mmCIF file of C-alpha atoms in Angstrom:
data_model
loop_
_atom_site.group_PDB
_atom_site.id
_atom_site.type_symbol
_atom_site.label_atom_id
_atom_site.label_comp_id
_atom_site.label_asym_id
_atom_site.label_seq_id
_atom_site.Cartn_x
_atom_site.Cartn_y
_atom_site.Cartn_z
ATOM 1 C CA MET A 124 -8.782 8.925 2.040
ATOM 2 C CA GLN A 125 -12.145 9.794 0.634
ATOM 3 C CA GLN A 126 -12.308 12.267 -2.209
ATOM 4 C CA PRO A 127 -11.682 11.446 -5.896
ATOM 5 C CA VAL A 128 -9.883 14.121 -7.728
ATOM 6 C CA LEU A 129 -12.793 14.614 -10.038
ATOM 7 C CA ARG A 130 -13.990 17.030 -7.439
ATOM 8 C CA LEU A 131 -11.461 19.454 -8.928
ATOM 9 C CA TYR A 132 -13.942 20.031 -11.639
ATOM 10 C CA GLN A 133 -16.863 20.880 -9.399
ATOM 11 C CA SER A 134 -17.514 24.558 -8.782
ATOM 12 C CA ASN A 135 -19.751 24.393 -5.660
ATOM 13 C CA VAL A 136 -17.071 24.393 -2.885
ATOM 14 C CA VAL A 137 -19.756 24.870 -0.162
ATOM 15 C CA LYS A 138 -21.292 21.531 -1.036
ATOM 16 C CA VAL A 139 -17.891 19.866 -0.936
ATOM 17 C CA LEU A 140 -17.152 21.221 2.520
ATOM 18 C CA ALA A 141 -20.618 20.173 3.710
ATOM 19 C CA ARG A 142 -20.000 16.636 2.616
ATOM 20 C CA ARG A 143 -16.685 16.596 4.444
ATOM 21 C CA CYS A 144 -18.361 17.680 7.674
ATOM 22 C CA ILE A 145 -21.115 15.140 7.346
ATOM 23 C CA ARG A 146 -18.620 12.397 6.665
ATOM 24 C CA ALA A 147 -16.467 13.453 9.667
ATOM 25 C CA THR A 148 -19.533 13.137 11.870
ATOM 26 C CA CYS A 149 -20.972 9.967 10.449
ATOM 27 C CA GLN A 150 -17.593 8.029 10.361
ATOM 28 C CA ARG A 151 -17.871 7.504 14.132
ATOM 29 C CA CYS A 152 -21.019 5.376 13.675
ATOM 30 C CA VAL A 153 -19.379 2.751 11.487
ATOM 31 C CA SER A 154 -19.619 -0.731 12.895
ATOM 32 C CA SER A 155 -16.359 -2.346 13.996
ATOM 33 C CA SER A 156 -17.494 -5.791 12.730
ATOM 34 C CA THR A 157 -14.939 -5.652 9.976
ATOM 35 C CA ILE A 158 -12.117 -7.831 8.662
ATOM 36 C CA GLU A 159 -8.623 -8.154 10.134
ATOM 37 C CA GLN A 160 -5.883 -10.122 8.437
ATOM 38 C CA THR A 161 -2.166 -10.730 8.929
ATOM 39 C CA GLY A 162 0.552 -12.691 7.189
ATOM 40 C CA THR A 163 4.134 -12.742 5.936
ATOM 41 C CA LYS A 164 3.560 -13.030 2.188
ATOM 42 C CA THR A 165 1.017 -11.856 -0.407
ATOM 43 C CA SER A 166 0.009 -13.739 -3.506
ATOM 44 C CA VAL A 167 2.729 -14.352 -6.093
ATOM 45 C CA PRO A 168 2.861 -16.854 -9.018
ATOM 46 C CA ASP A 169 4.640 -20.119 -8.088
ATOM 47 C CA GLU A 170 7.238 -19.683 -10.795
ATOM 48 C CA SER A 171 8.117 -16.255 -9.541
ATOM 49 C CA ALA A 172 8.559 -17.468 -5.931
ATOM 50 C CA ARG A 173 11.010 -20.055 -7.220
ATOM 51 C CA SER A 174 13.172 -17.581 -9.201
ATOM 52 C CA PRO A 175 16.715 -17.377 -7.867
ATOM 53 C CA ARG A 176 17.624 -14.005 -6.281
ATOM 54 C CA LYS A 177 21.221 -12.635 -6.535
ATOM 55 C CA SER A 178 20.881 -9.425 -4.625
ATOM 56 C CA PRO A 179 22.926 -9.404 -1.424
ATOM 57 C CA PHE A 180 20.034 -7.932 0.596
ATOM 58 C CA TYR A 181 16.366 -8.849 1.099
ATOM 59 C CA PHE A 182 13.309 -7.922 3.009
ATOM 60 C CA GLU A 183 11.915 -10.086 5.822
ATOM 61 C CA SER A 184 8.376 -8.873 5.993
ATOM 62 C CA GLY A 185 4.959 -9.090 7.413
ATOM 63 C CA TYR A 186 1.652 -7.331 6.913
ATOM 64 C CA ALA A 187 -1.548 -6.571 8.846
ATOM 65 C CA LEU A 188 -4.899 -5.287 7.491
ATOM 66 C CA PHE A 189 -8.096 -3.875 8.895
ATOM 67 C CA ALA A 190 -10.935 -3.128 6.499
ATOM 68 C CA LYS A 191 -13.783 -0.780 7.522
ATOM 69 C CA ARG A 192 -15.966 -2.789 5.155
ATOM 70 C CA PRO A 193 -15.433 -5.988 3.129
ATOM 71 C CA SER A 194 -13.803 -5.622 -0.256
ATOM 72 C CA ARG A 195 -15.996 -5.813 -3.309
ATOM 73 C CA PRO A 196 -15.360 -8.918 -5.415
ATOM 74 C CA PHE A 197 -13.414 -8.279 -8.580
ATOM 75 C CA PRO A 198 -15.611 -8.436 -11.691
ATOM 76 C CA PRO A 199 -15.034 -10.519 -14.770
ATOM 77 C CA PRO A 200 -12.652 -10.891 -16.552
ATOM 78 C CA PHE A 201 -10.509 -10.466 -13.420
ATOM 79 C CA SER A 202 -12.277 -13.331 -11.573
ATOM 80 C CA SER A 203 -13.821 -16.599 -12.700
ATOM 81 C CA PRO A 204 -17.326 -17.001 -11.446
ATOM 82 C CA PRO A 205 -18.908 -20.388 -11.909
ATOM 83 C CA SER A 206 -20.813 -20.940 -15.215
ATOM 84 C CA GLY A 207 -24.560 -21.153 -15.230
ATOM 85 C CA SER A 208 -24.588 -24.716 -16.662
ATOM 86 C CA PHE A 209 -22.190 -27.509 -17.331
ATOM 87 C CA SER A 210 -23.297 -27.334 -20.965
ATOM 88 C CA ASP A 211 -22.314 -23.681 -21.475
ATOM 89 C CA ASP A 212 -19.759 -23.004 -24.103
ATOM 90 C CA LEU A 213 -16.332 -22.459 -22.607
ATOM 91 C CA SER A 214 -17.654 -23.308 -19.226
ATOM 92 C CA THR A 215 -15.640 -21.831 -16.300
ATOM 93 C CA HIS A 216 -16.822 -24.557 -13.901
ATOM 94 C CA ASN A 217 -13.332 -26.110 -13.695
ATOM 95 C CA ARG A 218 -11.970 -22.673 -12.630
ATOM 96 C CA SER A 219 -14.751 -21.560 -10.394
ATOM 97 C CA ARG A 220 -13.080 -22.961 -7.232
ATOM 98 C CA ASP A 221 -10.010 -20.766 -7.883
ATOM 99 C CA ARG A 222 -10.702 -17.650 -5.905
ATOM 100 C CA ARG A 223 -7.585 -15.874 -7.027
ATOM 101 C CA SER A 224 -7.812 -12.987 -9.505
ATOM 102 C CA TYR A 225 -6.079 -12.794 -12.851
ATOM 103 C CA VAL A 226 -5.193 -10.148 -15.454
ATOM 104 C CA ASN A 227 -3.672 -10.828 -18.846
ATOM 105 C CA GLY A 228 -3.458 -14.499 -17.897
ATOM 106 C CA GLU A 229 -1.310 -13.800 -14.838
ATOM 107 C CA MET A 230 -2.416 -14.111 -11.210
ATOM 108 C CA ILE A 231 -2.715 -10.636 -9.654
ATOM 109 C CA ARG A 232 -0.017 -10.013 -7.103
ATOM 110 C CA GLY A 233 -0.731 -8.575 -3.735
ATOM 111 C CA MET A 234 -3.764 -8.398 -1.470
ATOM 112 C CA THR A 235 -6.818 -6.315 -1.267
ATOM 113 C CA ASN A 236 -7.946 -4.678 1.979
ATOM 114 C CA GLY A 237 -11.291 -2.733 1.584
ATOM 115 C CA ASP A 238 -10.199 -0.280 -1.117
ATOM 116 C CA ASP A 239 -6.481 -0.589 -0.190
ATOM 117 C CA ALA A 240 -3.976 -2.888 -1.715
ATOM 118 C CA VAL A 241 -0.668 -4.124 -0.314
ATOM 119 C CA LEU A 242 2.162 -6.168 -1.724
ATOM 120 C CA VAL A 243 4.927 -8.002 0.030
ATOM 121 C CA GLY A 244 7.973 -9.067 -1.999
ATOM 122 C CA GLU A 245 11.584 -10.029 -1.296
ATOM 123 C CA ASN A 246 12.875 -6.662 -2.459
ATOM 124 C CA PHE A 247 9.664 -4.681 -3.059
ATOM 125 C CA ILE A 248 6.837 -3.611 -0.769
ATOM 126 C CA GLY A 249 3.880 -1.260 -1.409
ATOM 127 C CA ALA A 250 0.677 0.109 -0.095
ATOM 128 C CA ASN A 251 -1.939 1.780 -2.384
ATOM 129 C CA ASP A 252 -5.046 3.499 -1.094
ATOM 130 C CA GLY A 253 -8.062 3.336 -3.412
ATOM 131 C CA VAL A 254 -10.545 6.226 -3.260
ATOM 132 C CA GLY A 255 -13.630 4.792 -1.637
ATOM 133 C CA ALA A 256 -16.065 7.389 -3.085
ATOM 134 C CA TRP A 257 -15.948 5.436 -6.446
ATOM 135 C CA ALA A 258 -18.210 2.827 -4.757
ATOM 136 C CA THR A 259 -21.162 5.114 -5.309
ATOM 137 C CA ARG A 260 -20.732 4.888 -9.103
ATOM 138 C CA GLU A 261 -22.108 1.990 -11.085
ATOM 139 C CA LYS A 262 -18.769 1.268 -12.769
ATOM 140 C CA GLY A 263 -16.571 2.409 -9.914
ATOM 141 C CA HIS A 264 -14.116 -0.002 -8.342
ATOM 142 C CA ALA A 265 -11.292 1.698 -6.507
ATOM 143 C CA ALA A 266 -10.015 -1.609 -5.008
ATOM 144 C CA LEU A 267 -9.402 -3.008 -8.490
ATOM 145 C CA TRP A 268 -7.451 0.120 -9.473
ATOM 146 C CA SER A 269 -5.271 0.089 -6.400
ATOM 147 C CA ARG A 270 -4.498 -3.654 -6.699
ATOM 148 C CA LEU A 271 -3.790 -3.615 -10.409
ATOM 149 C CA ILE A 272 -1.431 -0.687 -10.271
ATOM 150 C CA LEU A 273 0.492 -2.351 -7.452
ATOM 151 C CA HIS A 274 0.514 -5.712 -9.435
ATOM 152 C CA PHE A 275 1.846 -4.165 -12.637
ATOM 153 C CA TRP A 276 4.362 -2.029 -10.640
ATOM 154 C CA ALA A 277 5.888 -5.060 -9.040
ATOM 155 C CA LEU A 278 5.885 -6.980 -12.332
ATOM 156 C CA GLU A 279 7.823 -4.119 -14.040
ATOM 157 C CA ALA A 280 10.337 -4.181 -11.268
ATOM 158 C CA GLU A 281 10.760 -7.923 -11.529
ATOM 159 C CA ARG A 282 11.396 -7.644 -15.285
ATOM 160 C CA ASP A 283 14.357 -5.256 -14.776
ATOM 161 C CA ALA A 284 17.358 -7.594 -14.247
ATOM 162 C CA SER A 285 19.261 -4.820 -12.407
ATOM 163 C CA VAL A 286 16.720 -4.954 -9.600
ATOM 164 C CA SER A 287 17.528 -8.554 -8.468
ATOM 165 C CA SER A 288 21.086 -8.941 -9.519
ATOM 166 C CA PHE A 289 24.364 -7.067 -9.448
ATOM 167 C CA PRO A 290 23.829 -4.062 -11.756
ATOM 168 C CA GLU A 291 26.168 -2.928 -14.503
ATOM 169 C CA PRO A 292 28.222 0.117 -13.560
ATOM 170 C CA GLY A 293 26.171 3.253 -13.868
ATOM 171 C CA SER A 294 22.807 1.402 -14.061
ATOM 172 C CA GLU A 295 20.131 1.673 -11.466
ATOM 173 C CA PRO A 296 16.430 0.945 -11.040
ATOM 174 C CA ASN A 297 13.821 3.438 -12.275
ATOM 175 C CA PRO A 298 10.714 2.826 -10.074
ATOM 176 C CA VAL A 299 8.935 5.991 -11.384
ATOM 177 C CA GLU A 300 9.142 4.594 -14.907
ATOM 178 C CA TYR A 301 7.916 1.193 -13.591
ATOM 179 C CA LEU A 302 4.964 2.956 -11.972
ATOM 180 C CA GLN A 303 4.200 4.901 -15.213
ATOM 181 C CA ARG A 304 4.117 1.656 -17.223
ATOM 182 C CA ALA A 305 1.968 0.134 -14.438
ATOM 183 C CA TYR A 306 -0.462 3.007 -14.648
ATOM 184 C CA GLU A 307 -0.751 2.692 -18.426
ATOM 185 C CA GLN A 308 -1.305 -1.007 -18.233
ATOM 186 C CA THR A 309 -4.051 -0.454 -15.569
ATOM 187 C CA VAL A 310 -5.715 2.126 -17.840
ATOM 188 C CA SER A 311 -5.683 -0.402 -20.602
ATOM 189 C CA ALA A 312 -6.969 -3.310 -18.450
ATOM 190 C CA THR A 313 -9.907 -1.231 -17.173
ATOM 191 C CA SER A 314 -10.825 0.367 -20.473
ATOM 192 C CA SER A 315 -13.382 -0.996 -23.081
ATOM 193 C CA PRO A 316 -14.922 -3.500 -22.988
ATOM 194 C CA ASN A 317 -14.346 -3.679 -19.175
ATOM 195 C CA GLU A 318 -14.685 0.078 -18.341
ATOM 196 C CA TRP A 319 -14.066 0.094 -14.661
ATOM 197 C CA GLN A 320 -13.402 3.462 -12.988
ATOM 198 C CA GLY A 321 -11.377 4.377 -9.986
ATOM 199 C CA THR A 322 -8.372 6.244 -8.528
ATOM 200 C CA THR A 323 -5.681 5.355 -6.112
ATOM 201 C CA THR A 324 -2.646 6.774 -4.328
ATOM 202 C CA ALA A 325 0.676 4.778 -4.665
ATOM 203 C CA CYS A 326 3.706 4.297 -2.511
ATOM 204 C CA GLY A 327 6.340 1.683 -2.826
ATOM 205 C CA ALA A 328 9.874 0.847 -1.552
ATOM 206 C CA LEU A 329 12.410 -1.051 -3.699
ATOM 207 C CA LEU A 330 15.380 -2.504 -1.952
ATOM 208 C CA HIS A 331 18.621 -2.367 -3.934
ATOM 209 C CA HIS A 332 22.333 -1.970 -3.238
ATOM 210 C CA LYS A 333 25.488 -0.251 -4.216
ATOM 211 C CA GLY A 334 29.096 -1.352 -4.292
ATOM 212 C CA LEU A 335 30.320 -4.960 -4.407
ATOM 213 C CA ASP A 336 32.927 -5.516 -1.709
ATOM 214 C CA PRO A 337 31.159 -4.953 0.649
ATOM 215 C CA ALA A 338 27.710 -4.102 -0.838
ATOM 216 C CA SER A 339 25.511 -1.731 1.053
ATOM 217 C CA PRO A 340 21.691 -1.462 0.912
ATOM 218 C CA VAL A 341 19.886 1.351 -0.795
ATOM 219 C CA LEU A 342 16.172 1.954 -0.755
ATOM 220 C CA TYR A 343 14.399 3.559 -3.728
ATOM 221 C CA VAL A 344 11.203 5.123 -2.341
ATOM 222 C CA THR A 345 8.469 6.279 -4.652
ATOM 223 C CA ASN A 346 5.303 8.130 -3.609
ATOM 224 C CA LEU A 347 2.298 9.713 -5.204
ATOM 225 C CA GLY A 348 -0.476 10.867 -2.699
ATOM 226 C CA ASP A 349 -0.911 10.481 0.992
ATOM 227 C CA SER A 350 0.131 6.952 1.748
ATOM 228 C CA GLN A 351 3.505 6.816 3.452
ATOM 229 C CA ILE A 352 6.813 5.037 3.437
ATOM 230 C CA LEU A 353 8.618 5.379 6.823
ATOM 231 C CA VAL A 354 12.221 4.144 7.521
ATOM 232 C CA LEU A 355 13.062 3.544 11.103
ATOM 233 C CA ARG A 356 16.295 2.583 12.905
ATOM 234 C CA PRO A 357 15.051 0.821 16.016
ATOM 235 C CA ARG A 358 18.332 0.369 17.722
ATOM 236 C CA ASP A 359 18.728 4.167 17.801
ATOM 237 C CA GLN A 360 15.004 4.799 18.205
ATOM 238 C CA GLU A 361 15.042 7.282 15.295
ATOM 239 C CA VAL A 362 13.186 8.080 12.134
ATOM 240 C CA VAL A 363 15.586 7.919 9.201
ATOM 241 C CA TYR A 364 13.219 9.013 6.431
ATOM 242 C CA LYS A 365 9.542 9.522 5.629
ATOM 243 C CA THR A 366 7.666 10.462 2.457
ATOM 244 C CA THR A 367 5.914 13.868 2.162
ATOM 245 C CA GLU A 368 2.203 13.807 1.504
ATOM 246 C CA GLN A 369 0.978 15.253 -1.762
ATOM 247 C CA TRP A 370 -2.360 17.058 -1.823
ATOM 248 C CA HIS A 371 -4.579 18.933 -4.198
ATOM 249 C CA TRP A 372 -6.347 20.139 -1.072
ATOM 250 C CA PHE A 373 -7.300 18.804 2.305
ATOM 251 C CA ASP A 374 -8.596 15.238 2.086
ATOM 252 C CA CYS A 375 -7.936 15.123 -1.639
ATOM 253 C CA PRO A 376 -4.510 13.778 -2.309
ATOM 254 C CA ARG A 377 -2.792 13.237 -5.676
ATOM 255 C CA GLN A 378 -4.061 10.027 -7.227
ATOM 256 C CA LEU A 379 -3.818 7.927 -10.348
ATOM 257 C CA GLY A 380 -6.893 6.992 -12.366
ATOM 258 C CA THR A 381 -10.202 8.183 -13.862
ATOM 259 C CA ASN A 382 -10.452 11.913 -14.421
ATOM 260 C CA SER A 383 -7.311 12.605 -12.476
ATOM 261 C CA PRO A 384 -4.668 15.012 -13.989
ATOM 262 C CA ASP A 385 -1.879 13.253 -12.066
ATOM 263 C CA THR A 386 0.613 10.867 -13.602
ATOM 264 C CA PRO A 387 3.718 9.121 -12.292
ATOM 265 C CA ARG A 388 6.078 10.865 -14.631
ATOM 266 C CA ASP A 389 4.755 14.351 -13.767
ATOM 267 C CA ASN A 390 3.915 13.947 -10.103
ATOM 268 C CA ALA A 391 5.515 10.950 -8.417
ATOM 269 C CA VAL A 392 8.509 11.673 -6.186
ATOM 270 C CA MET A 393 11.356 9.184 -5.927
ATOM 271 C CA GLU A 394 14.136 9.437 -3.371
ATOM 272 C CA LYS A 395 17.089 7.162 -2.440
ATOM 273 C CA VAL A 396 17.727 6.314 1.235
ATOM 274 C CA GLU A 397 20.855 4.617 2.387
ATOM 275 C CA LEU A 398 19.952 1.771 4.776
ATOM 276 C CA GLU A 399 21.705 -0.253 7.403
ATOM 277 C CA GLU A 400 20.983 -3.879 8.270
ATOM 278 C CA ASP A 401 18.006 -4.292 10.623
ATOM 279 C CA ASP A 402 16.525 -1.004 9.559
ATOM 280 C CA VAL A 403 12.674 -1.316 9.359
ATOM 281 C CA VAL A 404 10.743 -0.025 6.365
ATOM 282 C CA LEU A 405 6.977 0.564 6.649
ATOM 283 C CA ALA A 406 4.537 1.003 3.861
ATOM 284 C CA MET A 407 1.303 2.342 5.162
ATOM 285 C CA SER A 408 -1.992 3.655 3.926
ATOM 286 C CA ASP A 409 -3.411 6.856 5.413
ATOM 287 C CA GLY A 410 -5.569 4.762 7.792
ATOM 288 C CA VAL A 411 -2.417 4.694 9.924
ATOM 289 C CA VAL A 412 -1.001 8.245 9.398
ATOM 290 C CA ASP A 413 -4.390 9.856 9.872
ATOM 291 C CA ASN A 414 -4.667 8.270 13.277
ATOM 292 C CA LEU A 415 -1.122 7.980 14.660
ATOM 293 C CA TRP A 416 1.540 10.676 14.838
ATOM 294 C CA GLU A 417 5.131 9.827 13.672
ATOM 295 C CA HIS A 418 6.548 9.556 17.202
ATOM 296 C CA GLU A 419 3.713 7.100 18.116
ATOM 297 C CA VAL A 420 4.466 4.899 15.171
ATOM 298 C CA LEU A 421 8.159 4.817 16.069
ATOM 299 C CA LYS A 422 7.288 3.926 19.694
ATOM 300 C CA HIS A 423 4.962 1.165 18.705
ATOM 301 C CA VAL A 424 7.498 -0.384 16.379
ATOM 302 C CA VAL A 425 10.342 -0.241 18.893
ATOM 303 C CA ASP A 426 8.245 -1.611 21.660
ATOM 304 C CA SER A 427 6.922 -4.478 19.429
ATOM 305 C CA ILE A 428 10.419 -5.446 18.398
ATOM 306 C CA ARG A 429 11.518 -5.524 22.044
ATOM 307 C CA SER A 430 8.544 -7.643 22.947
ATOM 308 C CA TRP A 431 9.255 -10.012 20.004
ATOM 309 C CA GLU A 432 12.940 -10.315 21.082
ATOM 310 C CA SER A 433 11.806 -11.230 24.600
ATOM 311 C CA GLY A 434 9.736 -14.100 23.346
ATOM 312 C CA GLU A 435 6.341 -12.547 22.960
ATOM 313 C CA GLY A 436 4.152 -12.451 19.768
ATOM 314 C CA GLY A 437 4.147 -16.176 18.780
ATOM 315 C CA GLU A 438 6.627 -18.709 17.377
ATOM 316 C CA SER A 439 9.679 -17.557 15.478
ATOM 317 C CA SER A 440 11.165 -19.232 12.372
ATOM 318 C CA SER A 441 14.723 -18.114 13.167
ATOM 319 C CA ASP A 442 16.676 -15.686 15.303
ATOM 320 C CA ARG A 443 14.324 -13.097 16.822
ATOM 321 C CA LYS A 444 16.942 -10.296 16.971
ATOM 322 C CA GLY A 445 15.789 -7.073 15.432
ATOM 323 C CA GLY A 446 12.382 -8.458 14.570
ATOM 324 C CA GLY A 447 13.702 -11.361 12.531
ATOM 325 C CA GLY A 448 12.148 -14.814 12.347
ATOM 326 C CA GLY A 449 8.647 -13.604 11.727
ATOM 327 C CA GLY A 450 8.625 -10.531 13.948
ATOM 328 C CA MET A 451 7.640 -8.169 11.207
ATOM 329 C CA GLN A 452 4.117 -9.747 11.124
ATOM 330 C CA PHE A 453 3.853 -9.034 14.855
ATOM 331 C CA VAL A 454 5.052 -5.425 14.419
ATOM 332 C CA ALA A 455 2.597 -4.763 11.607
ATOM 333 C CA SER A 456 -0.286 -6.358 13.632
ATOM 334 C CA GLU A 457 0.508 -4.221 16.732
ATOM 335 C CA LEU A 458 0.582 -1.032 14.572
ATOM 336 C CA VAL A 459 -2.721 -1.714 13.059
ATOM 337 C CA LYS A 460 -4.270 -2.407 16.417
ATOM 338 C CA ALA A 461 -2.994 0.886 17.810
ATOM 339 C CA ALA A 462 -4.344 2.813 14.718
ATOM 340 C CA LYS A 463 -7.653 1.061 14.971
ATOM 341 C CA VAL A 464 -8.067 2.063 18.594
ATOM 342 C CA ILE A 465 -7.785 5.763 17.651
ATOM 343 C CA ALA A 466 -9.889 5.366 14.541
ATOM 344 C CA GLU A 467 -12.816 4.046 16.694
ATOM 345 C CA ASP A 468 -12.488 6.632 19.479
ATOM 346 C CA PRO A 469 -14.793 9.649 18.945
ATOM 347 C CA PHE A 470 -12.902 11.697 21.513
ATOM 348 C CA ALA A 471 -9.316 10.818 20.625
ATOM 349 C CA GLU A 472 -6.848 13.473 19.307
ATOM 350 C CA SER A 473 -5.573 12.470 15.880
ATOM 351 C CA PRO A 474 -3.411 13.934 13.083
ATOM 352 C CA PHE A 475 -6.538 13.982 10.799
ATOM 353 C CA MET A 476 -8.494 15.910 13.449
ATOM 354 C CA GLU A 477 -5.695 18.382 13.819
ATOM 355 C CA ARG A 478 -5.485 19.012 10.048
ATOM 356 C CA ALA A 479 -9.305 19.316 9.774
ATOM 357 C CA VAL A 480 -9.387 21.960 12.673
ATOM 358 C CA GLU A 481 -6.611 23.924 10.789
ATOM 359 C CA GLU A 482 -8.881 23.919 7.808
ATOM 360 C CA GLY A 483 -11.742 25.273 9.941
ATOM 361 C CA LEU A 484 -13.778 22.072 9.781
ATOM 362 C CA PRO A 485 -15.678 20.706 12.877
ATOM 363 C CA MET A 486 -13.900 17.387 13.603
ATOM 364 C CA GLU A 487 -12.917 15.373 16.559
ATOM 365 C CA GLY A 488 -11.708 11.869 17.173
ATOM 366 C CA GLY A 489 -9.932 9.428 14.870
ATOM 367 C CA LYS A 490 -10.710 8.702 11.233
ATOM 368 C CA MET A 491 -12.325 5.402 10.401
ATOM 369 C CA ASP A 492 -10.663 4.027 7.240
ATOM 370 C CA ASP A 493 -9.082 0.960 5.814
ATOM 371 C CA ILE A 494 -5.782 0.456 7.715
ATOM 372 C CA SER A 495 -2.946 -1.312 5.862
ATOM 373 C CA VAL A 496 0.601 -1.923 7.017
ATOM 374 C CA VAL A 497 3.553 -3.709 5.497
ATOM 375 C CA ALA A 498 6.582 -3.923 7.818
ATOM 376 C CA ALA A 499 9.900 -5.082 6.465
ATOM 377 C CA VAL A 500 13.331 -5.456 8.016
ATOM 378 C CA CYS A 501 16.491 -5.255 5.864
ATOM 379 C CA LYS A 502 18.641 -8.367 6.007
ATOM 380 C CA ARG A 503 21.910 -9.445 4.440
ATOM 381 C CA ARG A 504 21.759 -12.642 2.415
ATOM 382 C CA LYS A 505 24.054 -15.357 3.723
ATOM 383 C CA GLY A 506 26.426 -17.173 1.504
#
């Protein structure tokens, strides 16, 4: 995803279309010497990781990332660069070895991938796609915006006791309101004297439940823009649910941030999805959905789970059934690899190419972009 919504205020449409065509041609020349990462957890404060969870269901998750270019370092005050001298007042030398980022005295949750950000939690996963065009502006930092919104969003969910415990009758989570408060806190954190500009899409999935005896899992899915939440039932090889992309126009999705008219309260869409145990939930940036069709994503996930169950993909921490025991990291990794193959192929057919042609734009091959995947399988807590 390339275009910031500030292009809404430009009148010369011909120039915009020309830039799109140039970008479509030049993207195939991008070097593949980029960063790939996988894991099962993203950064979270130690005290949060130790907090007891009462919800009867949880996510067993993994993530995989491919960045088309390295992420820009976060600027102060979100990072702690070494001081120029040991004699400097309030020297940060003792903190300069801590590479983690902070906001308002708290470690920033999640992980940055190029301009994307992902977060893996026990009952919340998300993938935000920062608009890379902000890198051309002196005070532009899309990665900071995508990461901060995801951080504050997860933090707001954690603060709501109904999210991680048995709710009072009639009460339920409100992830759109969490996202609204996260957006407002991000605006505040990036305003004077910091003044960092950017925009980002946002998609997140919050695992909850209904009933008590027995409880059943319910997923609260929130989306703004063109990242995607996809819910799969591997045993039936079917897609249960997927979010709908939100666009201002082609290659310009709804987004939160500088100069954008979009807000969570006005534009985010929240839907509830009834889950079953061993359903797989994917949070993906458009680096996946622009390069793989829905049926291809489903096939890669089902095939990866079968391979994992047969003993492939590395060591497991527990039962491999349904992608458990660490299998979601393998699933996410295989999906990123598949999307990357198309992104780097100048002759491949891709969803992005199909949409571009429908718009009358000369385009072929995949779309080189940051590719971010969080894969989570729904599990019932024992005991």
